[in-house]
PDB file of C-alpha atoms in Angstrom:
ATOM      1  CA  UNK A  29     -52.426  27.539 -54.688  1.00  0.00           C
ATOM      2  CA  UNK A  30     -53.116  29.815 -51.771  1.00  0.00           C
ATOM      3  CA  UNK A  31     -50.542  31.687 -49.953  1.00  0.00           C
ATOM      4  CA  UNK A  32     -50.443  31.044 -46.280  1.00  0.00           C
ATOM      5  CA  UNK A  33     -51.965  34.329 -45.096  1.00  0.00           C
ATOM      6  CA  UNK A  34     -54.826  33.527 -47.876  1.00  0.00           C
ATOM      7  CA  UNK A  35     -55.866  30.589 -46.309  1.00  0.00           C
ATOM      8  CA  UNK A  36     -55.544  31.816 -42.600  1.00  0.00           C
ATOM      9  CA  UNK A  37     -58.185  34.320 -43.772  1.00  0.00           C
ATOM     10  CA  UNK A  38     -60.363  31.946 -45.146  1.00  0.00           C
ATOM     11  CA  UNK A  39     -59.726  29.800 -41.967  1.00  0.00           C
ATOM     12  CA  UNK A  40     -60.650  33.132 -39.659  1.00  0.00           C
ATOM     13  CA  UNK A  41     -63.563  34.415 -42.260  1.00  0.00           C
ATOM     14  CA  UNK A  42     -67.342  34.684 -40.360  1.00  0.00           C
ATOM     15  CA  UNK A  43     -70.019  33.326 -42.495  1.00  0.00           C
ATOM     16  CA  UNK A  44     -71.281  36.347 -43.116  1.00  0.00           C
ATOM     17  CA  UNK A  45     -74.798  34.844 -44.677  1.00  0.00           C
ATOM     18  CA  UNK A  46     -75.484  32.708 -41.619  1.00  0.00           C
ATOM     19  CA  UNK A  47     -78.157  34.629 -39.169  1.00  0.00           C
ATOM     20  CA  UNK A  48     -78.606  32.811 -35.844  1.00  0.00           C
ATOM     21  CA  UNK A  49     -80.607  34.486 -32.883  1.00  0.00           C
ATOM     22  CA  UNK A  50     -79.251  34.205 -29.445  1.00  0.00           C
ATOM     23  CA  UNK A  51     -79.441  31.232 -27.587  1.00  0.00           C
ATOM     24  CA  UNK A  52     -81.545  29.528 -29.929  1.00  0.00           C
ATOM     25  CA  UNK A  53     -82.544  26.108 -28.296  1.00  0.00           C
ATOM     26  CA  UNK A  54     -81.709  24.229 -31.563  1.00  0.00           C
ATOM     27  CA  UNK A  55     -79.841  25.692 -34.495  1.00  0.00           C
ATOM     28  CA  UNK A  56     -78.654  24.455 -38.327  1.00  0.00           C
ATOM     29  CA  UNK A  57     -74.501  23.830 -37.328  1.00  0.00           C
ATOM     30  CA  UNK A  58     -74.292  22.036 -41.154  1.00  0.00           C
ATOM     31  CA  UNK A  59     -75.836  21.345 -44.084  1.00  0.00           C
ATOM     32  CA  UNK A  60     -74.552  19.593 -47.415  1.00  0.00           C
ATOM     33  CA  UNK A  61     -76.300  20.467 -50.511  1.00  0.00           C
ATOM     34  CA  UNK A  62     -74.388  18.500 -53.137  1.00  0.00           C
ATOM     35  CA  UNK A  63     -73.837  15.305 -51.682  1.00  0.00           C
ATOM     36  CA  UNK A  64     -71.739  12.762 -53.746  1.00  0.00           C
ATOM     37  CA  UNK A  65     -70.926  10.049 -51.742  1.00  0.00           C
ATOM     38  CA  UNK A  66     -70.547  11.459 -48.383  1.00  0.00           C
ATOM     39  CA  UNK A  67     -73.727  10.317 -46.581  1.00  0.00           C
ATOM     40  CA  UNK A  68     -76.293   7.558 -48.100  1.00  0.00           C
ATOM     41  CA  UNK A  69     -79.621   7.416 -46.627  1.00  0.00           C
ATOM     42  CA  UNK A  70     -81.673   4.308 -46.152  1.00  0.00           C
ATOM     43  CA  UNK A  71     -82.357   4.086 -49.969  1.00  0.00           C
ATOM     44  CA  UNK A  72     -78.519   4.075 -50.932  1.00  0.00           C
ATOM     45  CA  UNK A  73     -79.007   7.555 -52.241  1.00  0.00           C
ATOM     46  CA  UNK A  74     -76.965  10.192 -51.674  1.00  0.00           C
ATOM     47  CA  UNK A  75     -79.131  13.006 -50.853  1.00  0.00           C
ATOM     48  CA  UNK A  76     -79.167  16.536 -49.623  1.00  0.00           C
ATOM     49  CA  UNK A  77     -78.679  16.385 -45.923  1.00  0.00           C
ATOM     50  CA  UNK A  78     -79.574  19.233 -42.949  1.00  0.00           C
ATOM     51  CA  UNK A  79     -77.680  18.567 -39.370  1.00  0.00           C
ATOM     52  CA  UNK A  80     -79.940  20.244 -36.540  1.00  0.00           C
ATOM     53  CA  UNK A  81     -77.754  20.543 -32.718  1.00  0.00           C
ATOM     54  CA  UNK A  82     -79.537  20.988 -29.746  1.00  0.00           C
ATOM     55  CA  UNK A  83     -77.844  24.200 -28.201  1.00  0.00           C
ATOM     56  CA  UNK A  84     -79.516  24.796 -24.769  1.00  0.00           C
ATOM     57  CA  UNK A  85     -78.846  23.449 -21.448  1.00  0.00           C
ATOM     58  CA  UNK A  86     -81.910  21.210 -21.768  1.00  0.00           C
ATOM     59  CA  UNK A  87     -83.072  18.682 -23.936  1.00  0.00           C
ATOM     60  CA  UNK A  88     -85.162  20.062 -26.957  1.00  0.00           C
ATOM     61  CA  UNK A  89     -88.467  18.146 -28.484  1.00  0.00           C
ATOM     62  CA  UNK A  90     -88.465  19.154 -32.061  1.00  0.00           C
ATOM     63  CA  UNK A  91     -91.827  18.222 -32.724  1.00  0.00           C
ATOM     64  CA  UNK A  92     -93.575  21.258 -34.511  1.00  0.00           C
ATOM     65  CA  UNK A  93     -90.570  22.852 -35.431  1.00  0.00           C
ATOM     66  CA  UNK A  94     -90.004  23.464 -38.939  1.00  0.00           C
ATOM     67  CA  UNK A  95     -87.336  23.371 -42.059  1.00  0.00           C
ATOM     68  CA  UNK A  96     -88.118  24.846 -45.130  1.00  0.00           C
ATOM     69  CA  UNK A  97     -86.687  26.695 -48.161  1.00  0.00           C
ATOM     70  CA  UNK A  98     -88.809  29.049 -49.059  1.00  0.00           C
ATOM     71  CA  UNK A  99     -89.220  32.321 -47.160  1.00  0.00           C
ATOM     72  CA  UNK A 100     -93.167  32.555 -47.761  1.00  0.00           C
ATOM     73  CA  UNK A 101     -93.603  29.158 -46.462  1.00  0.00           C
ATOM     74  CA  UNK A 102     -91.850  28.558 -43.006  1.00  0.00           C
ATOM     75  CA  UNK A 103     -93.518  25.449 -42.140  1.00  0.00           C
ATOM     76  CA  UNK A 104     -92.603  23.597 -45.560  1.00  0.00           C
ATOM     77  CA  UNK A 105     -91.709  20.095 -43.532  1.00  0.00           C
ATOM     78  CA  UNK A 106     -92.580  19.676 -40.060  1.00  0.00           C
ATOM     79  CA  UNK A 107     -90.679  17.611 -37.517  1.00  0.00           C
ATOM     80  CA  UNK A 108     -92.177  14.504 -35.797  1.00  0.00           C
ATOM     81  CA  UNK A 109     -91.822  14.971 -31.927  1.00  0.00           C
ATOM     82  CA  UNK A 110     -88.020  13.974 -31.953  1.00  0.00           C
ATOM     83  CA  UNK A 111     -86.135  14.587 -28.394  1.00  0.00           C
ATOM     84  CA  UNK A 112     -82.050  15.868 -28.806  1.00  0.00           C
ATOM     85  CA  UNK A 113     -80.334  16.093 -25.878  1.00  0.00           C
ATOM     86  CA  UNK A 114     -78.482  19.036 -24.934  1.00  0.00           C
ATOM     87  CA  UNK A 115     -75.264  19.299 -27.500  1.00  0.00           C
ATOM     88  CA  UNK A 116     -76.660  16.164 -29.726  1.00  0.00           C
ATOM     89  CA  UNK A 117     -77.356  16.575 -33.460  1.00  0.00           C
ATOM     90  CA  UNK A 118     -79.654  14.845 -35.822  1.00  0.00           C
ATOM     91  CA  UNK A 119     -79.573  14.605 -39.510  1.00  0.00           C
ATOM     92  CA  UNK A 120     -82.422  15.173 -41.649  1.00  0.00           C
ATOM     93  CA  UNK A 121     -82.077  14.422 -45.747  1.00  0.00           C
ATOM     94  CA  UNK A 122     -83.104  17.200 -47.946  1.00  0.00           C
ATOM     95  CA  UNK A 123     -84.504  14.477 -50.408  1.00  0.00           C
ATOM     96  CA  UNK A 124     -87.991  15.542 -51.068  1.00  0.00           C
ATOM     97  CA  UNK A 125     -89.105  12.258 -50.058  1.00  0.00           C
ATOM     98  CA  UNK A 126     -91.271  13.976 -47.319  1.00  0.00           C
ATOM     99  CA  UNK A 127     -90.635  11.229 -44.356  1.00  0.00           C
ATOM    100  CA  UNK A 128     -91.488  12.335 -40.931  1.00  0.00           C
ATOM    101  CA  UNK A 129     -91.993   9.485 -38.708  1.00  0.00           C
ATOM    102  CA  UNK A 130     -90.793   9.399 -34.805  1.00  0.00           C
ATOM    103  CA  UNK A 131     -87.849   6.906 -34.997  1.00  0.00           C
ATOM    104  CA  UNK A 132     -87.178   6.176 -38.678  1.00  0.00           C
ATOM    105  CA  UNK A 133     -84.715   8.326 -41.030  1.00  0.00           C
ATOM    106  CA  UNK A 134     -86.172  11.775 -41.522  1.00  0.00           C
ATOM    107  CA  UNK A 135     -86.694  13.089 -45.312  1.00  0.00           C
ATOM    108  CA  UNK A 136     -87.810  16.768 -45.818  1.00  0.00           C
ATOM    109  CA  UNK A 137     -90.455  17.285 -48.995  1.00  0.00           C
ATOM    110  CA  UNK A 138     -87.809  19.490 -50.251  1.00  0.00           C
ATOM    111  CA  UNK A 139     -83.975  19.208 -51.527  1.00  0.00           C
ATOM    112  CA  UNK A 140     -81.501  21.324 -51.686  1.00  0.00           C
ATOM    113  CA  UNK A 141     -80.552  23.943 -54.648  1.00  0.00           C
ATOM    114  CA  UNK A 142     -76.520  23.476 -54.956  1.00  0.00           C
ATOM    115  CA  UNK A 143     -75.958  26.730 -56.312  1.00  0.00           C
ATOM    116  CA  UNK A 144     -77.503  28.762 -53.437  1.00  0.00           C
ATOM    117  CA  UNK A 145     -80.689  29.387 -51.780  1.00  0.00           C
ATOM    118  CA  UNK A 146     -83.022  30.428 -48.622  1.00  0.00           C
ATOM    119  CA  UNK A 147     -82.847  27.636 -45.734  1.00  0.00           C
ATOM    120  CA  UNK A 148     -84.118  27.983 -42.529  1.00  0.00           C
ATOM    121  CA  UNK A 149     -85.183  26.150 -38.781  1.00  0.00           C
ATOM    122  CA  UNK A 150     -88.143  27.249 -37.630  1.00  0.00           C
ATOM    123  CA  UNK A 151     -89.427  27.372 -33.967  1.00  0.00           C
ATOM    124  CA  UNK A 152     -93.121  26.008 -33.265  1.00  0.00           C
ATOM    125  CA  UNK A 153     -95.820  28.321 -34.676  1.00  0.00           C
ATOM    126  CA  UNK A 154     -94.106  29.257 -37.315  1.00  0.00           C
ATOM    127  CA  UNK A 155     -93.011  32.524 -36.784  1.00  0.00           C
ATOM    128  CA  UNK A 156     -89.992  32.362 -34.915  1.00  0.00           C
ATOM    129  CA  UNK A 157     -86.602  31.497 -37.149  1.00  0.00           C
ATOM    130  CA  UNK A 158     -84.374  29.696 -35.187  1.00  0.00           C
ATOM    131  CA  UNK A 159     -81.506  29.565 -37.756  1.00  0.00           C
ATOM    132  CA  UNK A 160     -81.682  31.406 -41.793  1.00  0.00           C
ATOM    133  CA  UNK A 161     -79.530  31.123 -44.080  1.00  0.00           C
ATOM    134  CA  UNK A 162     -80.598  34.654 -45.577  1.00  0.00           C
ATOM    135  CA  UNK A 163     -81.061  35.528 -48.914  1.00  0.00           C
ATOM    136  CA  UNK A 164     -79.453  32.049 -49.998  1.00  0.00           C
ATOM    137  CA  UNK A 165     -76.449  30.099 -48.542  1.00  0.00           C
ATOM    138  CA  UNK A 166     -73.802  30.392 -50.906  1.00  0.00           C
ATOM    139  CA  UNK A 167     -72.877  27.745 -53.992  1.00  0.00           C
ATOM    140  CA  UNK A 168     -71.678  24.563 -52.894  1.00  0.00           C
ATOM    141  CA  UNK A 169     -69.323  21.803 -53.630  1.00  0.00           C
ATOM    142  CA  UNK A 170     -69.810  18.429 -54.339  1.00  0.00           C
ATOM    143  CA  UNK A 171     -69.309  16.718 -51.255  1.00  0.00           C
ATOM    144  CA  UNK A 172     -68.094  19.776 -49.089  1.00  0.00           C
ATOM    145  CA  UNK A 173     -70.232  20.406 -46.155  1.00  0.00           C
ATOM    146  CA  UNK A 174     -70.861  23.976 -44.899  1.00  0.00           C
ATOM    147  CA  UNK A 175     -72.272  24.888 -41.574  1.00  0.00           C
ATOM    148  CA  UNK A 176     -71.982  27.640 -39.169  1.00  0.00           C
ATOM    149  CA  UNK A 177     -69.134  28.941 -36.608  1.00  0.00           C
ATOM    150  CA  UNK A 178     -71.119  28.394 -33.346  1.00  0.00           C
ATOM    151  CA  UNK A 179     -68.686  27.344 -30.772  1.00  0.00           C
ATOM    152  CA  UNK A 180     -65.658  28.551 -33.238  1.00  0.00           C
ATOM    153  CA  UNK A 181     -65.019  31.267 -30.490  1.00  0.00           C
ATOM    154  CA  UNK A 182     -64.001  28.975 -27.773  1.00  0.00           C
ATOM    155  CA  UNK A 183     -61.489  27.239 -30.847  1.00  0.00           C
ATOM    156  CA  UNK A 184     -60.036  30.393 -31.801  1.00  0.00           C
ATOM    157  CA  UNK A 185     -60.838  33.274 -30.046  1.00  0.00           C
ATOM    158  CA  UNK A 186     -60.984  36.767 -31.954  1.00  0.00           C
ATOM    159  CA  UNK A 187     -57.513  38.563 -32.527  1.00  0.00           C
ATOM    160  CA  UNK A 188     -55.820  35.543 -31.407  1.00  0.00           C
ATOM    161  CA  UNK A 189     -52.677  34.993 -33.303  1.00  0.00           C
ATOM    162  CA  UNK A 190     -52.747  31.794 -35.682  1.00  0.00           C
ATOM    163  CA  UNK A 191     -50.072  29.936 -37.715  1.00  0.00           C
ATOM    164  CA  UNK A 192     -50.975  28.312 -41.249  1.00  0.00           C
ATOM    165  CA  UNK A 193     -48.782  25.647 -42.691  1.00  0.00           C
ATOM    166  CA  UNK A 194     -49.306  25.012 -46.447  1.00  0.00           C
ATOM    167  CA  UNK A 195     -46.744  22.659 -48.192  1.00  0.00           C
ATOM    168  CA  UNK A 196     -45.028  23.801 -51.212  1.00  0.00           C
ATOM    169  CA  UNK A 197     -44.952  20.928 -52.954  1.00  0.00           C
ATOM    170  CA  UNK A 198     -49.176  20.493 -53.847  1.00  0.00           C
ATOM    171  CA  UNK A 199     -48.952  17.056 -51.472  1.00  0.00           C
ATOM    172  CA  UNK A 200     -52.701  18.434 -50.503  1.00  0.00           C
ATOM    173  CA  UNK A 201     -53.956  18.740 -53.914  1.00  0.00           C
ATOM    174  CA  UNK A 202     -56.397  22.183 -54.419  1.00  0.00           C
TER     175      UNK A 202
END
């Protein structure tokens, strides 16, 4: 059981391993890496999944931008030329079933390790790192996404005084 000024920390806690550049035109908001029964992909399998939001003020054509795993290889799995709006998100499964077609359900060649490890977005040309997740992203939970605090400013801005309500009585479980 956490107190209620525990859990108002944890609430108000940066990710501290999340690096994002500024005004990156499309960023990693969430990721799940130990996916349950949360999200089934066209198989029926629950795989690893990676969202990717379009942050600009324009639309964003992610073809030849990148997602990979592995810091000595930034253009692991390449994306087909998919268009997100501005503010729109698409989901790609970390599944290692390597599926990049325009249209269809997208599949990286890669999954994700559950107890931690280097993710990134890559720009086109694959040098510029749109998003990292640097050394590793921290061990996850089954079924527990985790994602970034972009747009968590205009939530909850910083210093601004909070109120956490925890029940005595466990009704919430862990």
């Amino acid at each position: 059981n956490m107190s209620p000024r525990t859990l108002l920390l944890l609430l108000l806690a940066p990710i501290a391993s999340a690096q994002v550049l500024p005004a990156p035109l499309a960023t990693i908001t969430e990721f799940m890496a130990r996916n349950g029964t949360t999200l089934a992909d066209e198989d029926g399998d629950f795989s690893d999944w990676i969202e990717i939001t379009a942050g600009g003020a324009g639309a964003v054509n992610l073809g030849g931008w990148s997602l990979t795993d592995d810091p000595q290889d930034l253009t692991k799995w390449t994306f087909p030329p998919e268009v997100l709006t501005p503010g729109s998100s698409i989901v790609v499964f970390a599944s290692s079933k390597n599926r990049a077609m325009l249209g269809s359900e997208l599949h990286a060649n890669f999954s994700l390790a559950g107890d931690g490890e280097y993710l990134a977005l890559v720009e086109p040309g694959g040098v510029a790192i749109a998003t990292a997740f640097a050394p590793s992203f921290p061990s996850q939970r089954t079924d527990v996404s985790y994602g970034t605090n972009i747009g968590a400013q205009s939530l909850i801005g910083q210093g601004a005084a909070a109120t956490a309500i925890v029940p005595t009585d466990g009704s919430l479980g862990t």
